[in-house]
Amino acid sequence: MEQETITLPVRELRSLHLVESLPFVLDTTPFDDDPTTTLEVPNPRQEFSLKFKDGQVQEGETFGYTTDHRGLHLFICQPFDKYRYQFTPFRALRDYRIGPLLGEVLVKKKVLSKEQMEAVLKEQEKLRNQRIGDYLTANAIVTLEDLNRALERQQRTPSLRLGEALIQEGLVTEEQLQAALAQQKKDRSKPLGEILVSRGLVSQELIKRTLAKKLGIPYVKLRKLDIDPAVVQQIPETMARRHHIVPVAEHKGKLIVAVDDPMKRAALEELRFHSKRFVEPVMADTEDIDWAINHYYGGKLDELAEALDVDEVTEISEPEVTDSDNALVRLVNKIVVDAYQAGASDIHVEPSPGRGKVRVRVRVDGLLRDYTELPHTYRNALISRIKIMADLDISERRKPQDGKIAFKRYAPLDIELRVATLPTAGGTEDVVMRILAHGEPIPMDRLGMAENTLKRVREQIAKPYGLFLVCGPTGSGKTTTLHSLLAHINTPERKIWTAEDPVEITQKGLRQVQVNPKIGLTFAQAMRAFLRADPDVIMVGEMRDEETTAIGIEASLTGHLVFSTLHTNSAPESVVRLLDMGMDPFNFADALLGVLAQRLARTLCPHCKRDHVAHEGELEEMAREFFAEHGETGNAAACRALIEDWQKRYGDENGRITLYRPQGCDECGQSGYKGRIGLHEFMAADKTIKQLIQERSPVTALFRAASEAGMRTLKQDGIEKVLQGHTDIHQVRAVCVK
């Protein structure tokens, strides 16, 4: 009968056997061909036990065994010193044992008593119930000697792929793995582990545990590991931060690096290429890697201060630090990075005369916060280092200087800093650095404008020509608002030129020019050039002089839409300010589209703000302030009508309005506030306003006409945002004082 040949996938095998048994031959060839040398050969037979996933158990004796990434190769003893070869895939096994149980051997050799062995087995059972991640964390490597031993063990561990390890653990099926591998073939940029996680088959944490357990990858505790700084310096800080790794040791010519994901093959290849050495990964916690990067490459400020003995050197006569000291360079970089990450807008370096400390403060959400204090020995070097970075004259200490720092030259952070130095009493110099983070424009509907204000602003900027102004004090978000308006009208059909100092926000489609007064490229000069470059829209950073303002008005009257800013307190005051600068009232009235005044109020921290039901007295007080903005006292009936309107719009079904108070938590630095929101006041240039401008009417007349046309003042807008729960009345009063 002719036998039929069938093809059987390996994944369906439970085990594979050779049909015919073969004789076992022991090689007893003497060493070095010396017949006098004898070799003592132990009994080669060992017991084995295989436990299959289907519940069956196979036991016997073996002459030997070996493993590879596919499974277990056994040479099973047969009668007459013969053996039978058997291959068992790992995916079919639940567990296996070769040789006698260790406990039995120890008891037999009287190393342990039977009672001691039973106690050990109970402890082992506890460990079996412990999660592998917890076990690894509790038993992490904390010395370089332990690490070297672990690496030696890893070299003897058979190589195993991630997919095979997950199948062995029963976490994925062969079909699921093959589907993920097929997807990986289409997109080689994605690691297998990422694909499995995205498919919802396993979690990232489960992958890490499997790798640690099955591949024998050592797990290190970086906070306790004594790493040689010379090893760390083999990989630059930028690369370490980008790939989230830390070099920890050298082992047999290899560079050992700690990673939180050993499957980052591209990262390991880049490290190998840079160091020109083989790179071996070990595993560590993500938080530990963050700590180690900051600790070894340039830690947080408190760590640097500790390294510099900040609290101890103030009373000790020590030589001054130089601007090239490595610790100082790291310190300056970390001050900037930490300020940026905290959302600060400015950094203030304030030295004290004599032996006083150097105070460093940062402005976050409009308020200054203490950052740190440094000893007087760092004063001159700190100022000189900042001047060098800003290309300023370090020998000039008697007059103010201005400069800029392109910070990406010194750290992996693409920001620019505007630097101002000022001589202060006692022969010292202060430094103020404004952080200018390059960003993208915010959509108009996310600026925090009231619905009616947003609608009126959109109507005005939709016109083909005219002058639109945004006013407010320094740091009130005028540039951010202007770019949001430009983004709204930025279409392929329009040519938009901007003149800015500096260029903080970039947009695709805009042609942006950085003014430079030192070479004669002023706002006025840039605008003249724009008019020769076929513009549709022009944005000039600030109308700070008569020449720039006149050119802007002229451009708006000749068919261009012009945007700019002014440093004024309110929308009506902006009109009077420009008239006082000598602008022709008729041309100005024809050109003006509208003026948007704004402030930034601190918002309550969403994590800790406390709510309370507003009582009648609170609402009456806010109602009186609301009417006072129009110069009215607000009688009882008017206040009651306004409160009832608020209760309908902001109250619950019973008319109760919930207000909030600051409390303070770790998220907001115990301040109770986190972030800021815009308060807006928009005056549209309608026919009445234009006529008043032509008549050079006072601010009060302009204000009255704008209010009657629907303008809501800054404080009125702020009160509405208090009722919406964004801020409190104290913050509104703080930024809207007249």
XYZ file of C-alpha atoms in Angstrom:
738
model
C 0.000 0.000 0.000
C 1.426 3.309 -1.039
C 1.950 5.653 1.913
C 0.535 9.152 1.692
C 2.752 12.138 2.541
C 1.172 14.929 4.550
C 2.507 18.338 5.608
C 2.064 19.143 9.299
C 2.854 22.646 10.699
C 5.348 22.603 13.570
C 2.881 24.538 15.753
C 0.625 21.473 15.722
C 3.366 19.142 16.997
C 3.373 17.890 20.541
C 6.704 16.081 20.101
C 8.834 14.524 17.349
C 10.712 11.199 17.653
C 13.305 9.270 15.647
C 11.802 5.894 14.731
C 14.964 3.833 15.263
C 16.958 3.830 18.517
C 20.700 4.473 18.209
C 23.581 3.204 20.387
C 25.021 5.588 22.947
C 28.833 5.921 22.685
C 30.837 7.809 25.310
C 33.968 9.560 23.980
C 36.807 8.830 26.451
C 39.695 10.116 24.333
C 42.528 11.186 26.727
C 43.530 14.849 26.860
C 46.508 15.991 24.766
C 46.860 12.435 23.415
C 48.513 11.499 26.731
C 47.611 7.859 27.551
C 48.505 8.407 31.212
C 45.802 11.035 31.593
C 42.542 9.582 32.844
C 39.112 11.146 32.783
C 36.612 10.426 35.532
C 33.239 10.172 33.827
C 30.130 10.636 36.004
C 26.953 8.746 35.357
C 25.631 10.441 32.172
C 22.066 9.400 32.822
C 19.727 12.038 34.272
C 16.067 11.956 35.129
C 13.728 14.209 33.194
C 10.116 15.258 33.558
C 8.054 17.051 30.916
C 4.704 18.673 31.751
C 2.633 19.417 28.648
C 0.027 22.145 28.327
C -2.639 19.509 27.673
C -2.026 18.159 31.204
C -0.015 15.041 30.291
C 3.334 14.254 31.898
C 6.292 12.366 30.394
C 9.121 11.092 32.613
C 12.233 9.008 32.014
C 16.011 9.151 31.759
C 18.148 11.036 29.269
C 21.776 10.759 28.138
C 21.758 14.510 27.456
C 19.761 17.418 26.143
C 20.042 20.794 24.474
C 17.708 23.714 23.790
C 17.352 26.347 21.107
C 14.763 29.033 20.387
C 12.376 26.378 18.995
C 12.267 23.882 21.794
C 13.874 21.075 23.798
C 16.039 18.332 22.203
C 16.179 15.178 24.389
C 18.219 11.989 23.969
C 16.047 9.507 25.863
C 17.633 6.354 27.298
C 16.539 3.013 25.775
C 17.437 -0.599 26.664
C 20.941 -1.866 25.788
C 22.530 1.607 26.080
C 20.639 2.943 23.144
C 18.889 6.294 22.905
C 15.907 7.760 21.113
C 15.957 11.369 19.919
C 12.900 13.477 20.795
C 12.195 17.113 19.921
C 9.471 18.976 21.859
C 8.461 22.544 20.880
C 8.421 24.981 23.790
C 4.894 26.032 22.864
C 3.681 22.521 23.749
C 5.344 22.558 27.198
C 4.103 24.034 30.434
C 7.285 23.149 32.348
C 10.203 20.728 32.259
C 12.964 19.456 34.555
C 16.279 17.757 33.727
C 18.185 16.004 36.518
C 17.173 15.351 40.130
C 15.362 17.966 42.178
C 17.827 20.271 43.891
C 16.130 19.834 47.232
C 16.475 16.059 47.132
C 20.181 16.348 46.330
C 20.760 18.806 49.199
C 18.902 16.579 51.679
C 20.695 13.449 50.434
C 24.093 15.119 50.887
C 22.939 16.394 54.302
C 23.434 20.023 53.317
C 19.878 20.712 54.480
C 17.570 18.840 56.801
C 14.176 17.652 55.615
C 12.480 20.282 57.804
C 14.658 23.046 56.341
C 13.880 21.854 52.848
C 10.134 21.974 53.529
C 10.470 25.577 54.773
C 12.362 26.531 51.599
C 9.652 24.923 49.435
C 6.977 26.988 51.201
C 8.945 30.172 50.477
C 9.352 29.092 46.868
C 5.587 28.693 46.557
C 5.149 32.293 47.716
C 7.562 33.481 45.052
C 5.678 31.534 42.387
C 2.595 33.567 43.222
C 4.542 36.822 43.035
C 4.300 38.799 39.786
C 7.498 38.742 37.782
C 7.564 42.554 37.626
C 7.375 42.771 41.442
C 10.037 40.100 41.795
C 12.393 41.868 39.415
C 11.893 45.186 41.159
C 12.503 43.674 44.570
C 15.539 41.734 43.367
C 17.048 44.256 40.983
C 20.807 44.363 40.451
C 22.403 47.085 42.543
C 26.153 46.421 42.137
C 28.425 46.177 39.116
C 29.666 42.765 40.321
C 26.110 41.425 40.286
C 25.623 42.954 36.865
C 28.701 41.227 35.456
C 27.525 37.876 36.814
C 24.071 38.438 35.341
C 25.571 39.259 31.960
C 27.600 36.038 32.091
C 24.390 34.097 32.767
C 22.644 35.900 29.939
C 25.341 34.804 27.484
C 24.614 31.181 28.370
C 20.865 31.679 27.963
C 19.580 30.465 24.581
C 18.524 33.273 22.262
C 14.763 33.621 22.106
C 12.639 35.935 20.014
C 9.863 38.029 21.547
C 7.108 36.253 19.641
C 8.337 32.822 20.684
C 8.598 33.927 24.310
C 5.032 35.235 24.293
C 3.786 31.965 22.760
C 5.628 29.937 25.410
C 3.940 31.976 28.116
C 0.544 31.405 26.470
C 0.021 35.159 26.026
C -0.555 35.040 22.270
C -1.418 32.320 19.789
C 0.590 31.349 16.734
C -2.127 32.837 14.504
C -2.036 36.158 16.345
C 1.753 36.277 16.101
C 1.748 35.517 12.381
C -0.829 38.256 11.767
C 1.338 40.751 13.659
C 4.446 39.676 11.726
C 2.554 40.130 8.452
C 1.655 43.677 9.513
C 5.269 44.339 10.454
C 6.406 43.338 6.959
C 4.238 46.137 5.562
C 5.663 48.704 7.995
C 9.208 47.882 9.082
C 9.395 51.063 11.189
C 7.119 49.531 13.847
C 8.585 47.004 16.328
C 6.726 43.755 16.814
C 5.949 44.608 20.436
C 4.314 47.905 19.438
C 2.131 46.106 16.900
C 1.014 43.520 19.461
C 0.179 46.301 21.940
C -1.754 48.289 19.314
C -3.803 45.175 18.505
C -4.769 44.870 22.167
C -3.185 41.427 22.518
C -0.708 42.305 25.280
C 0.282 45.330 27.351
C 3.660 47.043 27.218
C 4.300 46.037 30.813
C 3.568 42.392 30.005
C 6.077 42.483 27.147
C 8.753 43.848 29.466
C 8.085 41.161 32.048
C 8.215 38.433 29.414
C 11.515 39.719 28.075
C 13.031 39.862 31.524
C 11.818 36.373 32.397
C 12.428 34.489 29.159
C 15.445 36.251 27.702
C 17.268 36.527 30.992
C 17.880 40.251 30.494
C 19.333 41.668 33.737
C 17.220 44.190 35.619
C 19.190 47.002 37.285
C 18.384 49.558 39.973
C 20.048 52.706 38.638
C 19.632 54.763 41.810
C 21.852 52.281 43.696
C 24.257 51.354 40.891
C 27.641 53.087 41.123
C 28.199 54.059 37.481
C 31.590 55.291 36.297
C 31.139 58.815 34.776
C 33.672 57.868 32.094
C 31.255 55.189 30.880
C 28.358 57.660 30.803
C 30.331 60.145 28.701
C 30.694 57.614 25.876
C 27.142 58.520 24.805
C 26.240 62.239 24.430
C 23.397 63.661 26.495
C 21.263 64.504 23.458
C 21.365 60.895 22.287
C 20.695 59.548 25.780
C 17.633 61.756 26.171
C 16.338 61.064 22.661
C 16.489 57.285 23.076
C 15.865 57.293 26.839
C 18.927 55.217 27.737
C 21.807 55.380 30.230
C 25.253 53.764 29.746
C 26.000 51.783 32.927
C 29.095 49.600 32.433
C 31.556 47.904 30.102
C 31.637 44.100 29.868
C 33.998 42.120 27.649
C 34.369 44.968 25.184
C 30.637 45.681 25.065
C 28.921 48.855 26.206
C 26.064 48.012 28.582
C 23.138 50.438 28.454
C 19.996 50.569 30.598
C 16.746 50.827 28.626
C 13.072 50.564 29.468
C 12.387 48.665 26.255
C 15.144 46.318 24.992
C 13.342 45.898 21.666
C 14.368 49.387 20.491
C 16.675 47.936 17.857
C 17.043 51.186 15.895
C 18.167 53.023 19.017
C 20.702 50.314 19.897
C 22.033 50.387 16.341
C 22.543 54.149 16.525
C 24.372 53.770 19.835
C 26.549 51.043 18.361
C 27.365 53.214 15.353
C 28.243 56.195 17.552
C 30.343 54.305 20.096
C 31.839 51.926 17.499
C 31.262 49.092 19.981
C 28.765 46.301 20.522
C 25.893 47.482 22.704
C 24.141 45.179 25.179
C 20.819 46.262 26.777
C 19.770 45.731 30.381
C 16.388 46.743 31.777
C 15.493 49.519 34.232
C 12.412 51.425 35.351
C 11.388 54.409 33.233
C 11.518 56.662 36.300
C 14.995 55.385 37.178
C 16.254 56.190 33.688
C 14.860 59.732 33.948
C 16.617 60.142 37.274
C 19.922 58.758 35.984
C 19.945 60.975 32.878
C 19.407 64.070 35.010
C 21.887 62.880 37.637
C 24.796 61.957 35.373
C 24.309 64.429 32.521
C 23.019 67.402 34.468
C 20.493 66.952 37.202
C 17.632 69.027 38.470
C 18.640 72.214 40.165
C 18.482 70.845 43.706
C 20.868 68.042 42.720
C 23.253 70.510 41.085
C 23.049 72.795 44.064
C 23.880 69.864 46.314
C 26.868 68.998 44.128
C 28.025 72.625 44.324
C 27.582 72.765 48.132
C 25.351 75.809 47.752
C 24.388 75.962 51.396
C 27.921 75.640 52.685
C 30.231 77.732 50.532
C 28.734 81.140 51.305
C 30.813 81.524 54.464
C 33.971 79.948 53.093
C 36.621 81.867 51.228
C 36.828 79.996 47.942
C 38.167 80.951 44.521
C 35.477 82.198 42.161
C 33.996 79.784 39.677
C 34.865 80.439 36.027
C 32.337 80.639 33.198
C 33.775 77.487 31.611
C 33.344 75.206 34.640
C 31.365 72.149 33.600
C 29.088 72.293 36.654
C 28.220 75.926 35.914
C 27.497 75.218 32.236
C 25.157 72.426 33.275
C 23.569 74.688 35.877
C 22.730 77.456 33.393
C 21.300 74.936 30.933
C 19.132 73.325 33.587
C 17.822 76.674 34.844
C 16.548 77.367 31.322
C 15.198 73.852 30.708
C 13.428 73.663 34.063
C 11.928 77.133 33.607
C 10.626 76.170 30.167
C 9.147 72.903 31.452
C 7.448 74.808 34.287
C 5.761 77.078 31.737
C 7.729 80.166 32.780
C 7.813 83.233 30.546
C 10.869 84.921 32.096
C 13.962 84.058 34.134
C 15.379 86.705 36.522
C 18.970 86.457 37.792
C 19.404 88.912 40.677
C 22.862 89.090 42.324
C 23.333 90.771 45.692
C 26.368 92.976 46.385
C 29.269 91.763 48.528
C 28.955 88.206 49.774
C 25.202 88.048 49.277
C 23.680 85.186 47.358
C 22.518 85.204 43.735
C 18.747 84.917 43.629
C 17.088 83.209 40.650
C 13.345 83.649 40.077
C 10.995 82.600 37.274
C 7.705 84.141 36.181
C 4.944 81.549 35.878
C 1.377 82.553 35.003
C 2.322 86.207 35.436
C 3.778 85.910 38.973
C 7.396 85.537 40.066
C 8.404 82.435 41.992
C 11.654 81.771 43.848
C 13.678 79.169 42.001
C 16.960 78.908 43.892
C 19.807 80.830 45.479
C 23.475 80.402 44.563
C 26.614 81.428 46.479
C 28.355 84.712 45.664
C 31.304 82.773 44.193
C 29.090 81.975 41.180
C 27.942 85.546 40.571
C 30.416 86.779 37.964
C 30.763 83.420 36.228
C 26.977 82.988 35.961
C 26.480 86.417 34.376
C 29.485 85.909 32.064
C 28.196 82.506 30.933
C 24.825 83.992 29.969
C 26.546 86.866 28.152
C 28.719 84.446 26.186
C 25.641 82.477 25.141
C 23.942 85.736 24.038
C 27.044 87.039 22.185
C 27.326 90.064 24.492
C 30.442 91.918 25.687
C 31.458 90.257 28.964
C 33.822 93.134 29.814
C 31.050 95.760 29.672
C 29.332 96.015 33.057
C 28.453 99.721 33.212
C 25.594 99.953 30.721
C 22.640 97.785 29.656
C 23.008 95.253 26.841
C 20.471 93.298 24.782
C 20.989 90.003 23.011
C 19.470 86.681 22.064
C 20.294 83.052 22.743
C 19.512 80.267 20.273
C 19.291 77.671 23.022
C 19.341 74.619 20.758
C 23.090 75.260 20.354
C 23.540 74.322 24.014
C 20.794 71.789 24.773
C 18.202 69.675 22.920
C 15.509 72.341 23.272
C 14.485 74.492 20.308
C 13.707 77.801 22.007
C 15.068 81.328 21.826
C 15.783 83.620 24.757
C 15.743 87.408 24.630
C 18.402 88.589 27.090
C 18.612 91.976 28.809
C 21.415 92.892 31.245
C 21.191 95.923 33.551
C 23.864 97.323 35.919
C 22.600 97.470 39.514
C 23.805 98.964 42.778
C 26.940 97.514 44.349
C 28.724 96.857 41.043
C 26.508 93.927 40.096
C 24.430 93.138 37.003
C 20.938 91.740 36.739
C 19.903 89.499 33.856
C 16.360 88.956 32.593
C 15.760 86.252 29.986
C 12.432 86.110 28.141
C 11.658 82.583 26.924
C 10.439 82.638 23.335
C 9.209 79.155 22.528
C 8.520 78.574 18.854
C 4.977 77.346 18.552
C 1.922 77.128 16.367
C -1.063 79.486 16.408
C -4.034 78.776 18.645
C -7.408 78.475 16.862
C -9.609 81.523 17.414
C -12.324 79.554 19.177
C -9.776 78.487 21.816
C -8.687 82.017 22.760
C -11.390 82.221 25.419
C -13.397 84.971 23.697
C -17.076 85.295 24.504
C -19.328 84.064 21.706
C -20.571 87.551 20.772
C -17.044 89.022 20.827
C -15.707 86.194 18.676
C -18.481 86.721 16.132
C -17.838 90.474 15.873
C -14.063 90.020 15.528
C -14.510 87.479 12.726
C -16.798 89.888 10.862
C -14.181 92.658 10.964
C -11.144 90.624 9.894
C -13.120 89.135 6.996
C -13.017 92.549 5.281
C -10.488 92.964 2.440
C -8.713 96.041 3.813
C -8.457 98.183 6.927
C -6.541 98.447 10.218
C -7.110 96.025 13.108
C -5.358 96.671 16.443
C -4.748 94.456 19.500
C -3.775 96.355 22.643
C -2.650 95.541 26.152
C 0.398 95.614 28.431
C 3.551 93.576 27.896
C 2.921 89.861 28.345
C -0.849 90.043 27.817
C -0.828 87.665 24.833
C -1.175 90.210 22.016
C 1.159 88.334 19.630
C -0.616 85.046 20.307
C -3.975 86.633 19.468
C -2.640 88.267 16.295
C -1.329 84.949 15.004
C -4.659 83.294 15.770
C -6.409 85.949 13.670
C -3.877 85.493 10.861
C -4.355 81.713 10.956
C -8.100 82.258 10.495
C -7.582 84.208 7.241
C -4.448 82.380 6.071
C -5.495 80.857 2.736
C -3.536 79.997 -0.428
C -5.157 82.981 -2.182
C -3.593 85.503 0.226
C -0.016 86.767 0.502
C 0.710 87.602 4.141
C 3.862 89.428 5.295
C 4.791 89.868 8.964
C 7.455 92.011 10.636
C 8.165 90.764 14.160
C 10.679 91.174 16.958
C 11.190 88.341 17.580
C 9.434 85.691 15.470
C 7.843 83.592 18.228
C 5.093 81.744 16.337
C 5.560 80.331 12.843
C 2.877 79.509 10.311
C 3.000 77.767 6.993
C 2.074 80.228 4.255
C 3.253 83.337 6.111
C 6.367 85.222 4.997
C 7.861 86.303 8.309
C 10.642 88.861 8.756
C 12.731 89.359 11.902
C 13.411 93.081 12.351
C 16.927 94.152 13.314
C 17.304 97.844 14.238
C 21.116 97.455 14.487
C 21.314 97.140 10.691
C 18.468 99.561 9.963
C 15.739 96.955 9.462
C 13.055 98.599 11.598
C 9.297 98.017 11.571
C 8.851 101.052 9.308
C 11.589 99.880 6.927
C 10.073 96.387 6.754
C 6.600 97.768 6.010
C 7.944 99.901 3.155
C 9.527 96.775 1.695
C 6.286 94.822 2.117
C 4.341 97.377 0.085
C 6.680 96.675 -2.841
C 6.204 92.902 -2.469
C 2.548 92.612 -3.530
C 0.958 91.909 -0.105
C -2.663 91.191 0.725
C -2.187 91.208 4.493
C 0.519 92.882 6.600
C 1.176 92.280 10.275
C 3.597 94.581 12.094
C 4.618 93.581 15.591
C 4.105 96.988 17.189
C 3.189 100.537 16.201
C 5.706 102.145 18.498
C 6.404 105.344 16.562
C 4.717 107.876 14.308
C 6.445 106.655 11.135
C 5.347 103.024 11.530
C 1.780 104.052 12.389
C 1.525 106.383 9.394
C 2.730 103.691 7.004
C 0.249 101.214 8.503
C -2.685 103.576 8.028
C -1.543 104.387 4.497
C -1.269 100.677 3.644
C -4.758 99.975 5.003
C -6.215 102.790 2.868
C -4.580 101.436 -0.303
C -6.309 98.045 -0.236
C -4.354 96.055 2.369
C -5.486 94.424 5.586
C -3.097 95.564 8.351
C -2.735 94.069 11.855
C -0.657 95.527 14.669
C -0.399 95.973 18.461
C -0.342 98.904 20.890
C 0.648 99.190 24.537
C -2.552 100.787 25.829
C -4.997 99.960 28.603
C -8.344 99.819 26.786
C -9.811 99.810 23.303
C -11.103 103.446 23.362
C -7.774 104.695 24.779
C -5.940 103.220 21.775
C -7.777 105.545 19.434
C -6.865 108.625 21.464
C -3.238 107.466 21.722
C -2.867 107.273 17.923
C -4.506 110.656 17.438
C -2.082 112.117 19.984
C 0.786 110.675 17.900
C -0.258 113.017 15.082
C -2.386 110.757 12.917
C -4.889 112.428 10.624
C -8.310 111.735 12.213
C -10.113 111.382 8.870
C -7.625 108.876 7.428
C -7.472 107.014 10.697
C -11.257 106.838 10.985
C -11.559 105.506 7.437
C -8.843 102.880 8.020
C -9.867 101.530 11.450
C -11.802 98.239 11.617
C -11.672 97.662 15.345
C -9.584 97.505 18.504
C -9.321 94.399 20.722
C -8.005 94.994 24.243
C -7.029 92.004 26.358
C -5.557 90.821 29.661
C -4.557 87.432 31.009
C -6.100 86.274 34.308
C -4.827 83.267 36.234
C -7.110 80.247 36.058
C -7.980 78.062 39.009
C -6.152 74.738 39.228
C -8.604 72.079 37.991
C -7.079 69.480 40.326
C -7.705 71.244 43.629
C -10.179 74.123 43.221
C -12.930 74.082 45.857
C -16.541 74.725 44.926
C -19.229 76.509 46.898
C -22.731 77.760 46.160
C -22.606 81.527 45.617
C -24.609 83.403 48.234
C -26.741 86.430 47.459
C -24.167 88.906 48.744
C -21.453 87.642 46.360
C -23.726 87.893 43.353
C -24.947 91.384 44.311
C -21.378 92.611 44.715
C -20.392 91.302 41.270
C -23.543 92.789 39.747
C -22.687 96.236 41.144
C -19.143 95.953 39.735
C -20.599 94.918 36.389
C -22.766 98.077 36.217
C -19.950 100.263 37.534
C -17.999 99.553 34.349
C -20.544 101.691 32.483
C -20.424 104.422 35.097
C -23.722 103.268 36.617
C -24.433 102.560 40.275
C -26.813 99.723 39.447
C -30.035 99.989 41.451
C -31.559 97.037 43.231
C -33.983 96.213 40.441
C -31.282 96.289 37.759
C -28.960 94.134 39.876
C -31.759 91.639 40.554
C -32.541 91.371 36.821
C -28.862 90.787 36.013
C -28.519 88.125 38.720
C -31.618 86.337 37.435
C -30.100 86.327 33.936
C -26.893 84.806 35.354
C -28.895 82.161 37.214
C -30.605 81.133 33.984
C -27.335 80.892 32.062
C -24.939 79.557 34.704
C -27.108 78.098 37.487
C -28.551 74.643 38.061
C -32.235 73.750 37.832
C -32.796 75.579 41.135
C -30.948 78.673 40.013
C -27.948 78.042 42.269
C -24.610 79.232 40.848
C -21.418 77.368 41.790
C -18.268 79.449 42.275
C -14.762 78.203 43.032
C -11.899 79.126 45.352
C -8.174 78.275 45.096
C -6.742 75.671 47.434
C -3.264 74.518 46.352
C -1.747 71.155 45.452
C 1.419 69.667 43.955
C 0.082 70.163 40.428
C -0.067 73.960 40.829
C 2.891 74.429 43.168
C 0.504 75.005 46.109
C -0.638 78.278 44.516
C -4.177 77.219 43.671
C -3.808 78.517 40.117
C -2.559 76.846 36.946
C -2.560 78.506 33.517
C -4.209 81.731 32.324
C -7.277 82.751 30.374
C -7.868 85.811 28.200
C -10.210 88.648 29.122
C -11.305 90.654 26.076
C -12.814 94.039 25.233
C -13.672 94.656 21.587
C -14.635 97.997 20.074
C -15.804 97.740 16.462
C -15.337 100.886 14.363
C -18.926 101.461 13.277
C -20.258 104.722 11.805
C -20.727 106.338 15.229
C -17.180 105.494 16.346
C -15.702 106.737 13.057
C -17.564 110.031 13.404
C -16.316 110.477 16.986
C -12.734 109.825 15.803
C -13.054 112.490 13.105
C -14.314 114.909 15.782
C -11.392 114.007 18.111
C -13.878 113.103 20.833
C -12.545 112.165 24.314
C -12.200 108.634 25.644
C -15.447 108.868 27.620
C -17.480 109.562 24.488
C -15.858 106.705 22.604
C -16.411 104.373 25.555
C -20.090 105.300 25.851
C -20.732 104.783 22.131
C -18.890 101.434 22.086
C -20.819 100.213 25.153
C -24.140 101.123 23.566
C -23.055 99.151 20.473
C -22.482 96.012 22.569
C -18.875 96.289 23.816
C -18.282 94.356 27.027
C -15.395 95.682 29.133
C -12.449 93.647 30.374
C -13.873 93.385 33.903
C -17.354 92.482 32.638
C -15.831 89.709 30.522
C -13.846 88.605 33.568
C -16.963 88.436 35.751
C -18.600 86.199 33.163
C -15.561 83.887 33.309
C -15.825 83.802 37.108
C -19.430 82.631 36.762
C -18.246 79.987 34.265
C -15.788 78.624 36.881
C -12.530 79.474 35.100
C -11.136 81.950 37.644
C -12.156 83.942 40.728
C -13.131 87.587 41.195
C -9.822 88.424 42.930
C -7.831 87.580 39.788
C -10.195 89.617 37.616
C -9.831 92.640 39.886
C -6.064 92.250 39.897
C -5.719 92.620 36.107
C -8.592 95.041 35.452
C -7.768 97.897 37.839
C -8.384 101.264 36.182
